[in-house]
Each structure stands twice: as C-alpha cells, then as structure tokens.
XYZ file of C-alpha atoms in Angstrom:
295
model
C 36.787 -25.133 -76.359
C 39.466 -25.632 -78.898
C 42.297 -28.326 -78.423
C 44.818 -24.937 -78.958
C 42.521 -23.317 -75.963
C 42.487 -26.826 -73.635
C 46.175 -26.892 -73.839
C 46.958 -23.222 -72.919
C 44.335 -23.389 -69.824
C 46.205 -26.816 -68.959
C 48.834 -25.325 -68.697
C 48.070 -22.311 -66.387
C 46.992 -24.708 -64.285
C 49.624 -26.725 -63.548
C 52.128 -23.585 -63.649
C 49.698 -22.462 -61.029
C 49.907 -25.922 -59.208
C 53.532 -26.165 -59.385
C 53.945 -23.227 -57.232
C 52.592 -22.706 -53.672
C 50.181 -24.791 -51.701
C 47.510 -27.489 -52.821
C 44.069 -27.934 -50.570
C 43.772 -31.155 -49.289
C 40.088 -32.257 -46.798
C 42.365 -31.807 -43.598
C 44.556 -28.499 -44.652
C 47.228 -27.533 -47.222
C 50.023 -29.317 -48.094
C 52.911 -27.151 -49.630
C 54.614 -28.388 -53.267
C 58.305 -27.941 -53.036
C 60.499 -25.818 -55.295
C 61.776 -27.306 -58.268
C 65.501 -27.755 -58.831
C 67.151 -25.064 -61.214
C 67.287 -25.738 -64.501
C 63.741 -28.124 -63.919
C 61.438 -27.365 -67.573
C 57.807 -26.190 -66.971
C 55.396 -29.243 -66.467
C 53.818 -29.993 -69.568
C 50.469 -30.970 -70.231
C 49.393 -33.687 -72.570
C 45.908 -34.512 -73.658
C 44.468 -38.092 -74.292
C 41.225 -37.176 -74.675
C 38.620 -34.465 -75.627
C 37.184 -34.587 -72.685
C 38.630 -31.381 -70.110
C 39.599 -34.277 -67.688
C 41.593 -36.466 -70.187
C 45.066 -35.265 -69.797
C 47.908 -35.433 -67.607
C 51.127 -33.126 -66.767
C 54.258 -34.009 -67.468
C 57.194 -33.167 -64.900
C 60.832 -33.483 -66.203
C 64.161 -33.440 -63.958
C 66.878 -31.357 -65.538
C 69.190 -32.074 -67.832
C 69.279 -34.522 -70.975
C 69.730 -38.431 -69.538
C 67.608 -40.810 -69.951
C 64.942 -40.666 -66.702
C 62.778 -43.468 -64.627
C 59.098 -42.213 -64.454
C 56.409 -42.351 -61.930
C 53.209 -42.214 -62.313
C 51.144 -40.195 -60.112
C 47.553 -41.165 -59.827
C 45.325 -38.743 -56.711
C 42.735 -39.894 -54.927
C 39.502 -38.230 -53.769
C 36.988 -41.469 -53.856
C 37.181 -41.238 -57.143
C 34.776 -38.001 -57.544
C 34.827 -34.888 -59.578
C 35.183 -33.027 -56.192
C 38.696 -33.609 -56.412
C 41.900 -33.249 -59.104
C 45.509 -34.159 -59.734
C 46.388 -30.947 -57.938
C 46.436 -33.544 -55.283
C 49.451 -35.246 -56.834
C 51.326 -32.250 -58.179
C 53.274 -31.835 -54.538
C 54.751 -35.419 -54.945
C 55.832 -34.986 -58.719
C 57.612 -31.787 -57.730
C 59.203 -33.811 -55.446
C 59.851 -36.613 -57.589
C 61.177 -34.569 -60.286
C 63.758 -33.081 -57.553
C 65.552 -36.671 -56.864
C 65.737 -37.421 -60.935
C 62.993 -39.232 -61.440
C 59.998 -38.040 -64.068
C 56.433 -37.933 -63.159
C 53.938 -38.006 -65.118
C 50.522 -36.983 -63.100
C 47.370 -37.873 -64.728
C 43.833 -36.553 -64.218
C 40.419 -38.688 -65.046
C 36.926 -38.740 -66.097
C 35.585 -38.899 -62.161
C 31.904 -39.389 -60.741
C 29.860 -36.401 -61.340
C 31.612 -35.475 -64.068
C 31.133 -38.312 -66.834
C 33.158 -41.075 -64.668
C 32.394 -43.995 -63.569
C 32.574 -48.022 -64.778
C 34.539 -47.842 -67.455
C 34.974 -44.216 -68.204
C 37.512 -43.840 -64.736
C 39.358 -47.114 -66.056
C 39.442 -46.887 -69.734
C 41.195 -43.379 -68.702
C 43.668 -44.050 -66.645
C 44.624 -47.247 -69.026
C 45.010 -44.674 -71.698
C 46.796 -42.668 -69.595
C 49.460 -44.809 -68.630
C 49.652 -46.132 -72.516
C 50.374 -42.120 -73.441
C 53.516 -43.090 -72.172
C 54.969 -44.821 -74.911
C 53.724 -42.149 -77.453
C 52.816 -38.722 -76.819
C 54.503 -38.547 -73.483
C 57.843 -39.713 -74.224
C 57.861 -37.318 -77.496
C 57.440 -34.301 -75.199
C 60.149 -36.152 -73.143
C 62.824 -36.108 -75.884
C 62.804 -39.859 -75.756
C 64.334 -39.662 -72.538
C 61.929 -41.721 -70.490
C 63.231 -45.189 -69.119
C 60.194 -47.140 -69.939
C 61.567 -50.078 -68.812
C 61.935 -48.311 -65.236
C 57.869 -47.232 -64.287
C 56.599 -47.230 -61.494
C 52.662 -46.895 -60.733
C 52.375 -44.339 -57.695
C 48.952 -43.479 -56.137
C 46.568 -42.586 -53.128
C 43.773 -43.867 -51.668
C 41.464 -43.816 -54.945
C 44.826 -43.676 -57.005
C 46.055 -46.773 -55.024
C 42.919 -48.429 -56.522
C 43.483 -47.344 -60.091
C 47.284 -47.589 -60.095
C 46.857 -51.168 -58.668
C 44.221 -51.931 -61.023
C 46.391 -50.620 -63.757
C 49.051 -52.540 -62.771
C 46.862 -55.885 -63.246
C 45.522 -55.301 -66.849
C 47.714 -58.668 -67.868
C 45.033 -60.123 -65.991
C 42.031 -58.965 -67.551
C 40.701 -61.367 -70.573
C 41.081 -60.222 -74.085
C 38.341 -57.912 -74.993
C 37.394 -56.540 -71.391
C 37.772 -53.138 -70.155
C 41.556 -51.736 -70.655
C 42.879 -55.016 -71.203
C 46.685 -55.231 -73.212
C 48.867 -52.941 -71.528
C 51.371 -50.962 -73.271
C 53.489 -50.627 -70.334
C 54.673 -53.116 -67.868
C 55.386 -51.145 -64.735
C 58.356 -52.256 -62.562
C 56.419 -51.814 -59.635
C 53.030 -49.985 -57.789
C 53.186 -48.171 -54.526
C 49.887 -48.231 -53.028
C 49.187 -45.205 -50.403
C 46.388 -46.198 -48.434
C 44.488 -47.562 -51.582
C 41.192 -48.627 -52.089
C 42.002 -52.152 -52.640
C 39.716 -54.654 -52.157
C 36.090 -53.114 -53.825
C 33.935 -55.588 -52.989
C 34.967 -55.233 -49.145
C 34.918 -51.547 -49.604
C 31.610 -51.448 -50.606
C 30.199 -53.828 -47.734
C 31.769 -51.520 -45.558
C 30.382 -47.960 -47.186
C 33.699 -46.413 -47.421
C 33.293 -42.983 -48.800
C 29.720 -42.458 -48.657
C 29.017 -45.664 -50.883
C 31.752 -44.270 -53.052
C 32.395 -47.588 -54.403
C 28.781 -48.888 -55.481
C 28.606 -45.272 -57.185
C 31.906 -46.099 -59.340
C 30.867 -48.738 -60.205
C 27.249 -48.593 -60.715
C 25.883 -51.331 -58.346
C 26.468 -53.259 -55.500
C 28.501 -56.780 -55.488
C 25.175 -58.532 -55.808
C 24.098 -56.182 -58.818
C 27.370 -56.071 -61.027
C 29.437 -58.899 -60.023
C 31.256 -58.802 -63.455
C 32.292 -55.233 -62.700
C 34.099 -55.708 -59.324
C 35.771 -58.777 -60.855
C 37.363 -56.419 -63.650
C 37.834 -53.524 -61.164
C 39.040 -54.910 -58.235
C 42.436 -55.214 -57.641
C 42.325 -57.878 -54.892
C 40.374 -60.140 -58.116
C 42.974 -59.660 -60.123
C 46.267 -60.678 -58.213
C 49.067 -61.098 -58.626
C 49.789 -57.661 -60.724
C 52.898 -57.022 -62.839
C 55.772 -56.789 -60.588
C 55.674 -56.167 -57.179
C 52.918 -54.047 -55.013
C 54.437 -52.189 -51.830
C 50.831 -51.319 -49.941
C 51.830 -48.282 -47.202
C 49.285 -47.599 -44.800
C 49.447 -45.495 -41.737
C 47.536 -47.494 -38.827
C 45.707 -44.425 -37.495
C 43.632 -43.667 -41.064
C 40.377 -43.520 -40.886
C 39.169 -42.673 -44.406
C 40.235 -45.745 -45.528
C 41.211 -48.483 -42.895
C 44.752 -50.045 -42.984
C 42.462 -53.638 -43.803
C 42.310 -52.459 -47.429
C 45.851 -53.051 -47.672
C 46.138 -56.013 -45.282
C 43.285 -58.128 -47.226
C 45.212 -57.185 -50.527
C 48.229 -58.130 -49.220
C 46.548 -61.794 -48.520
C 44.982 -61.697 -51.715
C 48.637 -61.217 -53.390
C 50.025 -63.642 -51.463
C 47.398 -66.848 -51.740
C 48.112 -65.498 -55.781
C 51.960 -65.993 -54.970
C 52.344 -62.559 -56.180
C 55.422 -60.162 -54.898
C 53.683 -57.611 -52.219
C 54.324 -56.333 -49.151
C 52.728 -53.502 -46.307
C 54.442 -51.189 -44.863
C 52.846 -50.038 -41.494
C 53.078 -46.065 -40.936
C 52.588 -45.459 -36.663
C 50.433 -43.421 -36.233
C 49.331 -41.842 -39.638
C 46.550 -40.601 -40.977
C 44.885 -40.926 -44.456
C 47.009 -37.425 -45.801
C 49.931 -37.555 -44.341
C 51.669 -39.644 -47.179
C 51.128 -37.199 -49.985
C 52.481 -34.138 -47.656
C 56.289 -33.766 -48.698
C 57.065 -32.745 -45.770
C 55.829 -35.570 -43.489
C 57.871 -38.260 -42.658
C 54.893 -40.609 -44.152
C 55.974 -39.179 -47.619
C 59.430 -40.408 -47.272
C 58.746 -44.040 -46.504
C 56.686 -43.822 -49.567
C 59.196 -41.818 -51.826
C 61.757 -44.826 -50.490
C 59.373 -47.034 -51.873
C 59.354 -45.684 -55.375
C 63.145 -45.695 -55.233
C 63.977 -48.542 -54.307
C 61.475 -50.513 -56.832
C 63.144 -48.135 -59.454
C-alpha cells in the first residue's frame, strides 16, 4: 500500500471511529459528539508499518491548546486498537484540550520488546514535529499529559520514565517532557504481572521471557524499575477490577514513593476494569479531573 493509500484508509477510520459506538470485551461504549466547529481528526504516520500512526483530535478555534496523549490498552495484543481511545479524545477535544491517540506495533502483529516501545517513544516524539505542523503550531508542548489504560497505563508510564533509561537503551532521550501521566488501571509493575499471569501470560509474551529469562528487559520496561518518572503519576484504579488488580497501582505507587517521586492512587468504589474509558461513567470523570488538573 502506498503512503497516499495508508493515509486515506487512516482516515476513514477514524472518521468512522469518531462517530457512534466503539466495542469494548464487556459491551460498547458510545464516543460523544464533537463540539461545532471541532476539525476532522487527522491521522499522522510515524512509520511504514499500518500500525505506526496516530490521530490527531483538535478543539475549535485558533489558541494555543494543552494535549493529551491517549494510549489504549488490550494486553498489549493485535486483538485490539486505538478505537479504544477515540471515545476519550472526543471527549477531551470537547473541554479544549487536544488529543493525540496513538496506535502500535502489538503482539501478533510485529510487536513486542522493543517494537511496542520504540513505537510509542516515537509516537510521543511526533509531537514536536509532524504533529504540531498539522496542529498549526498550536500545541502547548510545555502542557502534555500522558493518558492511558490498562496496557496504555504501562506504556504511557513507561514513556513517561525514558529520562531514566541509560544512553543507548531502548527509546531513551525524550523529546517531550510530559507534565504529568494518568494511569487507568495500568499494567505497572511487569515483573509482578508476570508472576501473577495477568492476561494469559500477556506480559512474558511482550516481552519475550520470563523475569528469570530477560531480566534486562523488565528493567527497561517496567515502570515500577524506573521510578520516579517525569512529573507526577496519578494511578486510578477501581477496587472491583479484575483484569488487572488495583495492586498494580498500589505496588507502583510504593515504588514511586521509596523513589521520592510525585504519585498518587485514586481508589474508584466499586469499578471495574472498563468503566474508566466509558464517557459516560462516573469512573471517566475522576480520570478526565485528573488530566485537568495536572494540565
């Protein structure tokens, strides 16, 4: 397929997305409607793979905007897509702030250690190039915040701690500093995750091994190994999830802390692993307040 041909099919996509419902494992979640006056979400390629590229979604007007990056979940396999996201950068994009939701190179479909990282790094570095060109230059890039689910929590956490990797690993010298990460219910400690079998062994199959087998790689990838990240990490975690349990945010958050890093957990009563990327739950707005409020 042609770059031309990539582009247009991107782009019927997330027209498609930005209207309607999304599928999530549990039901459909419904993406608002956009404001008046909001442009068509854009999508940007940073790769020439079909998964390299992201879509941008722009408030109206002309102003200068804070942007969030949306990064879905899924356990990190090709069974799943940004669609995920799309509902929460509609949303977003309704209270002024720009999101920019990025897709991935996920397992079973040429992901894994690195290819997963090294693409949402390059993701998030668009930002400062081709992204803020299709902006206008009017993306705040001293106002980011890192946004993501369950999987996403993982690689916007981990994204948010590339200061810490040494020169020369994976992804290391970020072009953007991000203000702040909201985790929602994110896959945050790997090597735990992986004792524990979350997601089918969803972890040793990112990454290729076990702890025992590729030590190195949960030491880059982990985001509990890498503490404290670049500003401040709100974890929010309803107590009743059982995809992944709330003690992936509560050993990050003691992680962070030993670290002397700025985090904190929000508690959710009673909700489940989906309820925070469904606009219309109450979950979503403690997370939305979140964003805000590190913005």
């Amino acid at each position: 397929m042609t770059r031309r041909g990539l582009l247009a099919g991107l782009a019927a996509l997330g027209g498609a997305a930005a209207c309607g419902r999304v599928s999530t494992p549990t039901g459909e979640v419904e993406v608002p409607a956009p404001r008046p006056g909001t442009p068509e979400p854009r999508p940007l390629t940073y790769g020439p793979d079909p998964a390299q590229f992201g879509v941008l979604h722009l408030p109206p007007g002309t102003g200068p905007v804070p942007v969030a990056v949306v990064v879905h979940g899924g356990y990190w396999r090709a069974a799943y897509g940004l669609d995920l996201g799309t509902p929460l950068a509609v949303d977003l994009t309704n209270r002024g702030v720009a999101a920019w939701n990025i897709e991935y190179r996920r397992v079973g479909a040429g992901g894994g250690w690195p290819a997963t990282f090294t693409d949402v790094a390059a993701a998030v570095d668009l930002l400062t190039a081709e992204v803020q060109e299709a902006a206008g230059g009017r993306l705040d890039l001293d106002r980011v915040v890192l946004l993501g689910h369950s999987a996403g929590g993982h690689l916007a956490t981990w994204a948010a701690s590339r200061e810490r990797l040494r020169d020369g690993s994976v992804a290391a010298a970020p072009r953007v500093r991000p203000v702040g990460t909201v985790a929602q219910a994110g896959v945050l400690d790997l090597v735990a995750a992986a004792e524990q079998g979350l997601g089918g062994g969803a972890v040793v199959d990112l990454l290729g091994g076990t702890p025992a087998t590729v030590a190195d790689r949960y030491a880059l990838g982990s985001p509990a190994a890498l503490v404290p990240a670049a500003g401040p990490v709100v974890c929010v975690h309803g107590d009743a999830d059982t995809v992944v349990p709330l003690d992936q945010s509560q050993r990050y958050l003691a992680a962070a802390t030993a670290a002397r890093g700025e985090a904190r957990l929000r508690v959710l009563p009673g909700v489940d692993h989906f309820g925070v990327i469904d606009p219309a739950h109450p979950a979503w707005t403690a997370v939305r307040e979140e964003v805000e409020g590190l913005l």
